[in-house]
Short mmCIF file of C-alpha atoms in Angstrom, two decimals:
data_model
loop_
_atom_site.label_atom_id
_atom_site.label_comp_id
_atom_site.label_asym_id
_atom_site.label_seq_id
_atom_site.Cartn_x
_atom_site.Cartn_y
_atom_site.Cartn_z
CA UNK A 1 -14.29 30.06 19.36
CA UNK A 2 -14.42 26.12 18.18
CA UNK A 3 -17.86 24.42 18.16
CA UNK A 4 -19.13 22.98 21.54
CA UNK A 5 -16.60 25.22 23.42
CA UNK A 6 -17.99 27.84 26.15
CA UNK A 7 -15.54 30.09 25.57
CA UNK A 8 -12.95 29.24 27.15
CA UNK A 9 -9.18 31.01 26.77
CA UNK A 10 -7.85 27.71 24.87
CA UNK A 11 -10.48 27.62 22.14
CA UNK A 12 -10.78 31.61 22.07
CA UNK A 13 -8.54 32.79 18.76
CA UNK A 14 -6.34 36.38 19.51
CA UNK A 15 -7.39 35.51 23.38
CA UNK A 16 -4.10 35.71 25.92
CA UNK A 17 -3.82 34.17 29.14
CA UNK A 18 -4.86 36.17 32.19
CA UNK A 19 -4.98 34.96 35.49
CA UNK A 20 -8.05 36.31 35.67
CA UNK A 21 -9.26 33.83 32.70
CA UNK A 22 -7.80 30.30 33.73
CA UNK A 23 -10.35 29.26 36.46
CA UNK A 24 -12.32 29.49 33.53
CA UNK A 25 -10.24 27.69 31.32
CA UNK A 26 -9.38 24.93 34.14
CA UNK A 27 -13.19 23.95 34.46
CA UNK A 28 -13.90 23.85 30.64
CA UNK A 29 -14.93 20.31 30.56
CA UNK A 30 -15.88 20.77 26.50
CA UNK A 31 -12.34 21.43 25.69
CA UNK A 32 -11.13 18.51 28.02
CA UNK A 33 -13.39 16.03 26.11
CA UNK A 34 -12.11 17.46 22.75
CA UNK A 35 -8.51 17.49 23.56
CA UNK A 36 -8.53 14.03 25.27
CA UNK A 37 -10.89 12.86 21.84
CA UNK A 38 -8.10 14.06 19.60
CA UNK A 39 -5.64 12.03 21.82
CA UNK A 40 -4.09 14.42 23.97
CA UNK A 41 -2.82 13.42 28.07
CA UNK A 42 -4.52 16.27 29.69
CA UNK A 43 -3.16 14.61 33.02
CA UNK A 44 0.20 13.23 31.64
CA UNK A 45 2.89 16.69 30.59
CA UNK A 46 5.42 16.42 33.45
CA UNK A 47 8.35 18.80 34.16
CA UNK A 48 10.31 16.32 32.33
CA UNK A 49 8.34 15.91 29.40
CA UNK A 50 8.40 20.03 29.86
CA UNK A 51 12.49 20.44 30.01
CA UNK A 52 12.61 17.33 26.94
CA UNK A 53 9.98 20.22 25.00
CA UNK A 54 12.97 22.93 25.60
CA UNK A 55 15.50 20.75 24.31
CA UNK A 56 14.03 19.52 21.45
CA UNK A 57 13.42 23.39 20.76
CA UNK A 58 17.10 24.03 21.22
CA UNK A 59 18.31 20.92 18.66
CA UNK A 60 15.35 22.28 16.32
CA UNK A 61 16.54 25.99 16.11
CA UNK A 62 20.15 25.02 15.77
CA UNK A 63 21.74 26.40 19.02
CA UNK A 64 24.85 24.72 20.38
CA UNK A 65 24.78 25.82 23.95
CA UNK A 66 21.57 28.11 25.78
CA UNK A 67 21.59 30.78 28.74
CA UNK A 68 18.22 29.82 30.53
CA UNK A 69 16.37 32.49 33.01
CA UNK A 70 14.08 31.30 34.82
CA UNK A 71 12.13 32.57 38.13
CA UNK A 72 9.83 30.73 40.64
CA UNK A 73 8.65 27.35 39.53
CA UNK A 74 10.42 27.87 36.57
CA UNK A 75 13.37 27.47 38.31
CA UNK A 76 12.32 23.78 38.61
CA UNK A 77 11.91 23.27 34.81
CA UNK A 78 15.64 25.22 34.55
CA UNK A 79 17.12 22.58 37.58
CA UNK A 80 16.10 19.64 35.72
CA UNK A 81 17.35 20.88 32.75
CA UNK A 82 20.68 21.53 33.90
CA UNK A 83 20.42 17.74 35.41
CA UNK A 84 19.61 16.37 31.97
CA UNK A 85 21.47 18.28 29.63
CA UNK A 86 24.12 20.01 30.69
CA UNK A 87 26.32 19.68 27.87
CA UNK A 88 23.21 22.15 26.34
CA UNK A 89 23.81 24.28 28.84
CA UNK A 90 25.52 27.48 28.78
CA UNK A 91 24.58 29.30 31.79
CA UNK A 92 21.69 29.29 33.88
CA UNK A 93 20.17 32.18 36.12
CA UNK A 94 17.44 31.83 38.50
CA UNK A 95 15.52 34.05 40.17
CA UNK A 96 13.03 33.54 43.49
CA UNK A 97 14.21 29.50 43.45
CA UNK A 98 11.80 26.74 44.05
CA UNK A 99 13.63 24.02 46.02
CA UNK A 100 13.51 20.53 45.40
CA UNK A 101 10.64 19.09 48.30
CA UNK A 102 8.74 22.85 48.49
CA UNK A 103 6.99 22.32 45.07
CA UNK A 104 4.08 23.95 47.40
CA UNK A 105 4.79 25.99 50.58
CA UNK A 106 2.45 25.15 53.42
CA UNK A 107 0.53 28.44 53.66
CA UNK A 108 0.60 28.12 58.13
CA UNK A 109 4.13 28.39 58.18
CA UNK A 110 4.28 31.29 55.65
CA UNK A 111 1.47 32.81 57.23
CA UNK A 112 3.80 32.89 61.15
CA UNK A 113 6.74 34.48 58.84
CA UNK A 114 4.78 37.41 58.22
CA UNK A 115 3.71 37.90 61.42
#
């Protein structure tokens, strides 16, 4: 654990992610002020800046062309990618697709569908 941290799954060395863990990790205000101290955008990593992350991954390791699999919002990160580099692209497959305009479902209507 890094000084001035309450534990949190960020700071935590050999800890994994759990959704258990993140509400935790979300409301680590320590780890906020030392990220954002060491110049990091806590607010500022958009999908784009996300899919721009994959493809600078893809020129790094050498690979021509990529299959990407993605499933639920990742689906979003795998559409935009496909929109910005396709010519990186060899195939895509997604899996339980989150639309454009439904980044969050509106839990009233879900809620009548199951009824």
């Amino acid at each position: 654990m890094r000084p001035g941290c309450s534990g949190c799954w960020f700071c935590t060395p050999g800890r994994t992610w759990s959704r258990t863990r993140l509400p935790r990790w979300l409301t680590c205000r320590r780890c906020a002020d030392r990220l954002q101290r060491t110049g990091v955008d806590l607010t500022g990593y958009s999908a784009v800046q996300r899919v721009e992350d994959m493809e600078s991954a893809r020129r790094t390791l050498g690979y021509r062309r990529i299959n990407l699999l993605s499933s639920s919002a990742g689906t979003r990160a795998a559409m935009i990618y496909a929109w910005r580099h396709p010519e990186a692209l060899q195939r895509s497959a997604m899996i339980s697709v989150n639309p454009p305009g439904h980044l969050f479902w509106d839990p009233r209507i879900t809620d009548t569908q199951f009824e």
